[in-house]
Structures are given as C-alpha cells and as structure tokens.
Amino acid sequence: MLPDASPNAARKLWNVRFVHLLAIEGVFQFATYMLNPVITGYVVLLGASLAAGGFVAGLVATSSLAVRPFTGLVADRLSKTTLLVVAAALFTVAAFGCALSESVLWISVFRVVQGVAFAFRSAVVVSLVSVTVARDHVGRAVGWIGVVTMVSSAIAPSVASWVGSAASYHACFLVAGALFACGLALAVLFKLPKDVRARHREAACARRGDGRARAASGRARARCVALRDFVYVPAVPYSVMAALSGAPHAINVSLILTVGEYRGIAGISLYFVFYAAATLVTRPLVGRICDTRGFGRVIVPVLLIDLAGVLCLVGMQSLAMVAAAGVLVGVGQGSAYSALQAEAVRHARVEELGRASNTFYIGPDVNMGMTPFVAGFAMQFWGVTVMYVVCFALVSGALLLALFMKKRM
C-alpha cells in the first residue's frame, strides 16, 4: 500500500494519492470506451436487430440511473475505498463475461453489471478526489479527471476499432477486461490518508450510536426512508444545471451524423475533434479559476459561451460552423460540467461526499438518457433548427438558475 502522506503533501494538488486516483480513473475510462463502441456491432453479429443492439448498448446508462438513488447512501455508509474495489471487480467480471458470452441475454446481463459498477465508481471517485487534495484545489483536480476522460474517449474507440479489425470482438473484450483487472489491482492498493480514515471511523461510530438512539425511541423506520439519506440537497441545483447545459452535447453525441445528412454537411464528425481539443485545454484552466476566484466568477461566462455554441448549431451549414460550434460548446459545456461537478462536493462533509457526488450525476444521467430521444422526436417532426432552438432554451434555463444562485452567494 502507499505510505501515508504528510499533511503538507495532502495540501498539494499533485500528491501521490491524487496521481494514484488519476491512474485508476484513466484505466477505468479507457477500458469503458473500448467496450462501448463495439457492443452494438457484436450484438448484431449474434443475430439481433440494430434496435436491439442499441438497447443493449444503452443498458449501462439505464441500469446506472436505476440504482443511482441508492448508491450515494451506500457510498456514505460503507468505505469508499472498498466500494472502489467492488466497482473495479464488477467492471472486470462484466468485461470478461462479455468475452466469454455468445448470447444476447448474457451480454445484456453483463451490461447491467457494468452499469451498477459505473454508478458506484462515479459516486466514489470524485468523493475520494475531494479528500485527497485541499478544498482550494478541488476544481483543478476535477478538471484533470475530466481531461483523463476526454483523452480516453478520443483514443480508446480507435484502439477498439483496430483491435476488432485485426482480431475480433472477443479480443476487445479481453483487452478491456485486462485493463479493468489492472484497475482492480490499483484500487486494492489505494489507501486514504490517516486523518481521513479517522474521520470516516468517527462518522461511522456516530451513525451507529445515532441509529441505536433512534431505534430506542421508535423512529428508526422513519429515518430509514428520509430523503436526505438518498439525496444531498445542496448538490441538486448543480445537477440540474449540468443536465440543462449538457443538452447540446448529449444531442450531438447521438444525432450529429443524422444532422449532417439532413443539412448536407460532409465531415460533420469533426465536431468531436474540436470539442475534445477545446475541453482538454480549458477544463484545468477553468478549474484553477474556480478554485482561486470562486464558482460564481466562472459559471455565468462559460454558460454564455455554451449558448453561443448552440447558436452556431442552429445556423450550422458548413464545416467552419461545425468547428466553431465544437470549440464553443467544448469551452462552454465542458468547462461548466467540470465546475459544477467540483462545486457539488466542495462543501460536503466527509460523511456526505458519496451522496453529494451521486446526486450530481443524476442530472447528467437523465440528460444523456432522455435528451437524444426527445431531440430525435423534435427533429423528425419539426426539423433540425427547432431541435437546436429547444436546446438553446434548455441552456438558457441553466443560465437563469446560475444567475439566481449567484445572487445568493
């Protein structure tokens, strides 16, 4: 295990535990983005329809959202490092299970397992980041987590395509499984600082004592179903803003190729190149500004940039407009997401971090699950322009909520 870091080391951004978490997250994300692009093709190869392939591919998001109300509670009741190991183990089982299965049913089962693992991983990783760096470094730390995700999403699908072409779908699953196994080993080796472990033990003892007192007074049953056990209420506005501001990217992830066909724009997939490049450059920078000058100084400007990007999408008719939209949405939505994620956990107590992180992810999960469906309906009946105008209204809602919250800061 890693040696305990000194308090001075723990106050630094680039301390050994933060680097360790970045390595774990990098392995998880790379392996995940190797699995996701090949699932639909593999299910179709097994004889299922394209619609069934899309359904199986989406089971991760669906199952993750289904268990999301409970993962925050579990994350705060149990050891976050233990849950990190459990999530890594489930990821590993799911990947190797897909490699060994030739049944659509079993592939679906293992995708559900991966969704549960994703829900636990996302509930604990940001929580662990927030206790391995000082509070005034949380924004930058979350920004670097985002950079790891973006690099993985840019490279891993190409690696999966190459492995699939050179070998087979099974080889992709096996490589992903091997990466998850490495992540499992790294998760087992991860250890929190002594002072954080002591606070976790004190919080656990307090919960047990509080639970006994409530049981003695006959209020245990009511306490078990309290909303605050499942949702960290202060994180709800940040979750809502992340859902609303993320609508443009959620639409483009699923529908931008169809938009290109409707408007006759060849090479429209370059949007993702410009989006990724802009996000990689700006997320750490915005995280630093958030840490040094405050969340209120950041969120309104980046949401305005996001709105400018949506205006480019509304009028997009050429590759130049595609590039402008990719850059502006990358700077705006990409930076807003990172800032909102950091702020959702910044002021939470140690015993509330799991719920805070988990509550934040509910909004983005709903956005990624529902927005493409609603947008596809709007595009089919009213066209691309109306779809993006509705998207502009959603981001405007995020901006209005940010302005309201800024007045209260």
Coordinates of C-alpha atoms in Angstrom, one line a residue, residues 15-324:
N15 CA 0.2 14.5 -4.3
V16 CA 0.8 10.7 -4.6
R17 CA -2.8 9.8 -3.8
F18 CA -4.3 12.1 -6.4
V19 CA -1.9 10.7 -9.1
H20 CA -3.0 7.2 -8.0
L21 CA -6.6 8.1 -8.4
L22 CA -5.9 9.6 -11.8
A23 CA -4.3 6.4 -12.9
I24 CA -7.3 4.3 -11.6
E25 CA -9.7 6.6 -13.4
G26 CA -7.6 6.6 -16.6
V27 CA -7.6 2.8 -16.7
F28 CA -11.4 2.6 -16.0
Q29 CA -12.3 5.2 -18.6
F30 CA -10.0 3.7 -21.3
A31 CA -11.4 0.2 -20.8
T32 CA -15.0 1.6 -20.8
Y33 CA -14.6 3.5 -24.0
M34 CA -13.1 0.3 -25.6
L35 CA -16.3 -1.6 -24.7
N36 CA -19.0 0.9 -25.6
P37 CA -18.3 1.3 -29.4
V38 CA -18.3 -2.5 -30.1
I39 CA -21.3 -3.7 -28.1
T40 CA -23.9 -2.8 -30.7
G41 CA -21.9 -4.4 -33.5
Y42 CA -21.3 -7.6 -31.5
V43 CA -25.0 -8.0 -30.6
V44 CA -26.0 -7.5 -34.3
L45 CA -23.3 -10.1 -35.2
L46 CA -25.0 -12.5 -32.8
G47 CA -28.2 -12.2 -34.8
A48 CA -30.1 -9.4 -33.0
S49 CA -31.6 -6.4 -34.8
L50 CA -29.9 -3.0 -34.8
A51 CA -32.6 -1.6 -32.5
A52 CA -31.8 -4.5 -30.0
G53 CA -28.1 -3.7 -30.3
G54 CA -28.8 0.0 -29.4
F55 CA -30.9 -1.1 -26.5
V56 CA -28.2 -3.4 -25.1
A57 CA -25.6 -0.7 -25.6
G58 CA -27.8 1.7 -23.6
L59 CA -28.3 -0.7 -20.7
V60 CA -25.3 0.7 -18.8
A61 CA -26.8 4.2 -18.6
T62 CA -30.3 2.8 -17.8
S63 CA -29.1 0.4 -15.0
S64 CA -26.8 3.1 -13.6
L65 CA -29.7 5.6 -13.4
A66 CA -32.0 2.9 -11.8
V67 CA -29.6 2.3 -8.9
R68 CA -28.4 5.9 -8.6
P69 CA -30.8 6.8 -5.8
F70 CA -29.2 4.1 -3.6
T71 CA -25.5 4.3 -4.5
G72 CA -25.0 7.6 -2.6
L73 CA -26.5 6.2 0.5
V74 CA -24.3 3.0 0.2
A75 CA -21.2 5.1 -0.5
D76 CA -21.7 7.2 2.7
R77 CA -22.5 4.1 4.9
L78 CA -19.6 1.9 3.7
S79 CA -15.9 2.5 3.0
K80 CA -15.4 4.4 -0.3
T81 CA -12.1 2.6 -0.9
T82 CA -13.9 -0.7 -0.5
L83 CA -16.6 0.4 -3.0
L84 CA -13.9 1.4 -5.4
V85 CA -12.6 -2.1 -5.3
V86 CA -16.1 -3.6 -5.6
A87 CA -16.7 -1.4 -8.7
A88 CA -13.4 -2.4 -10.3
A89 CA -14.2 -6.1 -9.6
L90 CA -17.7 -5.7 -11.2
F91 CA -16.2 -4.0 -14.3
T92 CA -13.7 -6.8 -14.6
V93 CA -16.4 -9.5 -14.3
A94 CA -18.6 -7.7 -16.9
A95 CA -15.8 -7.3 -19.5
F96 CA -14.6 -10.9 -19.2
G97 CA -18.2 -12.1 -19.1
C98 CA -18.9 -10.4 -22.5
A99 CA -15.7 -12.0 -23.9
L100 CA -17.0 -15.5 -22.9
S101 CA -20.6 -15.0 -23.9
E102 CA -22.3 -15.6 -27.2
S103 CA -25.8 -14.9 -26.0
V104 CA -27.6 -11.6 -26.3
L105 CA -29.3 -12.3 -22.9
W106 CA -26.0 -12.8 -21.1
I107 CA -24.4 -9.8 -22.8
S108 CA -27.3 -7.8 -21.5
V109 CA -26.8 -9.1 -18.0
F110 CA -23.2 -8.1 -18.0
R111 CA -24.0 -4.7 -19.4
V112 CA -26.3 -4.2 -16.4
V113 CA -23.5 -5.3 -14.1
Q114 CA -21.3 -2.7 -15.8
G115 CA -24.0 -0.1 -15.2
V116 CA -24.1 -0.9 -11.5
A117 CA -20.3 -0.7 -11.4
F118 CA -20.4 2.7 -13.1
A119 CA -22.9 4.0 -10.6
F120 CA -20.7 3.0 -7.7
R121 CA -17.4 4.2 -9.3
S122 CA -18.9 7.6 -10.2
A123 CA -20.2 8.0 -6.6
V124 CA -16.8 7.4 -5.0
V125 CA -14.1 8.7 -7.4
V126 CA -14.9 12.4 -7.1
S127 CA -15.6 11.9 -3.4
L128 CA -12.1 10.4 -3.0
V129 CA -10.5 13.2 -5.0
S130 CA -12.1 15.8 -2.7
V131 CA -10.4 14.3 0.3
T132 CA -7.0 13.7 -1.3
V133 CA -6.5 17.3 -2.2
A134 CA -7.2 20.5 -0.3
R135 CA -10.6 22.2 -0.9
D136 CA -9.0 25.1 -2.8
H137 CA -7.6 22.5 -5.3
V138 CA -10.9 20.6 -5.9
G139 CA -11.8 22.5 -9.1
R140 CA -8.5 21.8 -10.7
A141 CA -8.5 18.2 -9.5
V142 CA -11.9 17.5 -11.1
G143 CA -10.7 19.3 -14.2
W144 CA -7.9 16.9 -14.6
I145 CA -10.3 14.0 -14.0
G146 CA -12.2 15.4 -17.0
V147 CA -9.1 15.6 -19.0
V148 CA -8.4 11.9 -18.4
T149 CA -12.0 11.1 -19.5
M150 CA -11.6 13.2 -22.7
V151 CA -8.3 11.6 -23.7
S152 CA -9.8 8.1 -23.1
S153 CA -12.9 9.0 -25.2
A154 CA -10.7 10.3 -28.0
I155 CA -8.3 7.4 -28.2
A156 CA -9.9 4.2 -26.9
P157 CA -12.6 3.9 -29.6
S158 CA -9.9 3.9 -32.3
V159 CA -7.9 1.3 -30.4
A160 CA -11.1 -0.8 -30.1
S161 CA -11.7 -0.5 -33.8
W162 CA -8.2 -1.5 -34.6
V163 CA -8.3 -4.5 -32.2
G164 CA -11.7 -5.5 -33.6
S165 CA -10.5 -5.4 -37.2
A166 CA -7.1 -7.1 -36.5
A167 CA -8.5 -9.8 -34.2
S168 CA -12.2 -9.9 -33.1
Y169 CA -14.8 -8.5 -30.8
H170 CA -13.7 -11.1 -28.2
A171 CA -10.2 -9.6 -28.3
C172 CA -11.7 -6.1 -27.5
F173 CA -13.5 -7.6 -24.5
L174 CA -10.4 -9.4 -23.3
V175 CA -8.2 -6.3 -23.6
A176 CA -10.8 -4.3 -21.7
G177 CA -11.1 -7.0 -19.1
A178 CA -7.3 -7.0 -18.7
L179 CA -7.3 -3.2 -18.2
F180 CA -10.1 -3.4 -15.6
A181 CA -8.1 -6.1 -13.8
C182 CA -5.2 -3.6 -13.7
G183 CA -7.6 -1.0 -12.3
L184 CA -8.7 -3.5 -9.7
A185 CA -5.1 -4.0 -8.6
L186 CA -4.6 -0.3 -8.4
A187 CA -7.9 0.1 -6.4
V188 CA -6.8 -2.5 -3.9
L189 CA -3.5 -0.6 -3.4
F190 CA -5.2 2.7 -2.8
K191 CA -5.3 4.0 0.8
L192 CA -6.7 7.2 2.2
P193 CA -4.7 9.5 4.4
K194 CA -4.8 8.7 8.2
D195 CA -6.7 11.8 9.1
V196 CA -9.4 11.0 6.6
R197 CA -9.7 7.4 7.7
A198 CA -10.0 8.6 11.3
R199 CA -12.9 10.9 10.3
H200 CA -14.6 8.0 8.5
R201 CA -14.4 5.9 11.6
E202 CA -15.7 8.7 13.8
A203 CA -18.6 9.2 11.3
A204 CA -19.4 5.5 11.3
C205 CA -19.4 5.3 15.1
A206 CA -21.7 8.4 15.3
R207 CA -24.1 6.8 12.8
R208 CA -24.2 3.6 14.8
G209 CA -24.8 5.4 18.0
D210 CA -27.4 7.7 16.4
G211 CA -29.1 4.6 15.0
R212 CA -29.3 2.9 18.4
A213 CA -30.8 6.1 19.9
R214 CA -33.4 6.3 17.1
A215 CA -34.2 2.6 17.5
A216 CA -34.7 3.1 21.2
S217 CA -37.1 6.0 20.6
G218 CA -39.1 4.1 17.9
R219 CA -38.0 6.4 15.0
A220 CA -35.7 4.0 13.1
R221 CA -38.2 3.1 10.4
A222 CA -38.9 6.7 9.6
R223 CA -35.2 7.6 9.5
C224 CA -34.5 4.7 7.0
V225 CA -36.6 6.4 4.3
A226 CA -35.6 10.0 4.9
L227 CA -34.9 11.9 1.7
R228 CA -31.5 13.1 2.9
D229 CA -30.3 9.5 3.1
F230 CA -30.5 9.3 -0.7
V231 CA -30.1 12.9 -1.9
Y232 CA -27.6 15.6 -0.9
V233 CA -30.0 18.5 -1.4
P234 CA -27.3 21.3 -1.8
A235 CA -26.0 19.4 -4.9
V236 CA -29.4 19.3 -6.6
P237 CA -29.1 22.8 -8.4
Y238 CA -25.7 21.9 -9.7
S239 CA -27.1 18.6 -11.0
V240 CA -30.0 20.4 -12.7
M241 CA -27.6 22.9 -14.3
A242 CA -25.4 20.1 -15.6
A243 CA -28.4 18.4 -17.2
L244 CA -29.7 21.6 -18.9
S245 CA -26.3 22.9 -20.0
G246 CA -25.3 19.4 -21.3
A247 CA -28.2 19.1 -23.7
P248 CA -26.3 20.3 -26.8
H249 CA -23.5 17.7 -26.3
A250 CA -26.0 14.9 -25.5
I251 CA -27.9 15.6 -28.7
N252 CA -24.7 15.8 -30.8
V253 CA -23.3 12.5 -29.4
S254 CA -26.3 10.6 -30.7
L255 CA -27.6 12.7 -33.6
I256 CA -25.0 14.8 -35.2
L257 CA -24.3 12.4 -38.0
T258 CA -28.0 12.5 -38.8
V259 CA -27.9 16.3 -38.6
G260 CA -25.1 16.2 -41.2
E261 CA -27.3 14.1 -43.5
Y262 CA -30.2 16.5 -43.1
R263 CA -28.1 19.6 -43.9
G264 CA -25.7 18.0 -46.3
I265 CA -22.5 18.7 -44.3
A266 CA -19.8 16.1 -45.1
G267 CA -17.3 15.5 -42.3
I268 CA -19.6 16.8 -39.6
S269 CA -18.0 14.3 -37.1
L270 CA -15.1 16.7 -36.9
Y271 CA -17.3 18.4 -34.3
F272 CA -16.0 15.9 -31.7
V273 CA -12.3 16.7 -32.5
F274 CA -12.8 20.4 -31.9
Y275 CA -15.0 19.7 -28.8
A276 CA -12.4 17.4 -27.3
A277 CA -9.5 19.8 -28.1
A278 CA -11.3 22.8 -26.5
T279 CA -12.3 20.8 -23.5
L280 CA -8.8 19.4 -22.9
V281 CA -7.3 22.9 -22.9
T282 CA -9.9 24.8 -20.9
R283 CA -11.0 22.3 -18.1
P284 CA -7.9 22.6 -16.0
L285 CA -7.7 26.4 -16.5
V286 CA -11.4 26.9 -15.5
G287 CA -10.8 24.6 -12.6
R288 CA -8.0 26.8 -11.4
I289 CA -10.1 30.0 -11.8
C290 CA -12.9 28.3 -9.8
D291 CA -10.5 27.5 -7.0
T292 CA -8.9 30.9 -6.8
R293 CA -11.7 33.3 -7.7
G294 CA -14.8 31.3 -7.0
F295 CA -17.5 29.4 -8.8
G296 CA -19.7 32.5 -9.3
R297 CA -17.0 34.1 -11.4
V298 CA -16.9 31.1 -13.8
I299 CA -20.3 29.6 -14.3
V300 CA -22.1 32.6 -16.0
P301 CA -19.3 33.3 -18.6
V302 CA -19.0 29.6 -19.6
L303 CA -22.8 29.2 -19.9
L304 CA -22.8 32.2 -22.2
I305 CA -20.1 30.6 -24.3
D306 CA -22.3 27.4 -24.4
L307 CA -25.2 29.5 -25.6
A308 CA -23.0 31.0 -28.4
G309 CA -22.1 27.4 -29.4
V310 CA -25.8 26.5 -29.6
L311 CA -26.4 29.5 -31.8
C312 CA -23.7 28.1 -34.1
L313 CA -25.5 24.8 -34.1
V314 CA -28.8 26.5 -35.0
G315 CA -27.3 28.0 -38.1
M316 CA -24.7 25.3 -38.9
Q317 CA -24.4 24.8 -42.7
S318 CA -20.6 24.4 -43.2
L319 CA -17.6 22.8 -41.6
A320 CA -16.4 26.2 -40.5
M321 CA -19.6 26.5 -38.4
V322 CA -19.1 22.9 -37.2
A323 CA -15.7 23.8 -36.0
A324 CA -16.9 27.0 -34.2

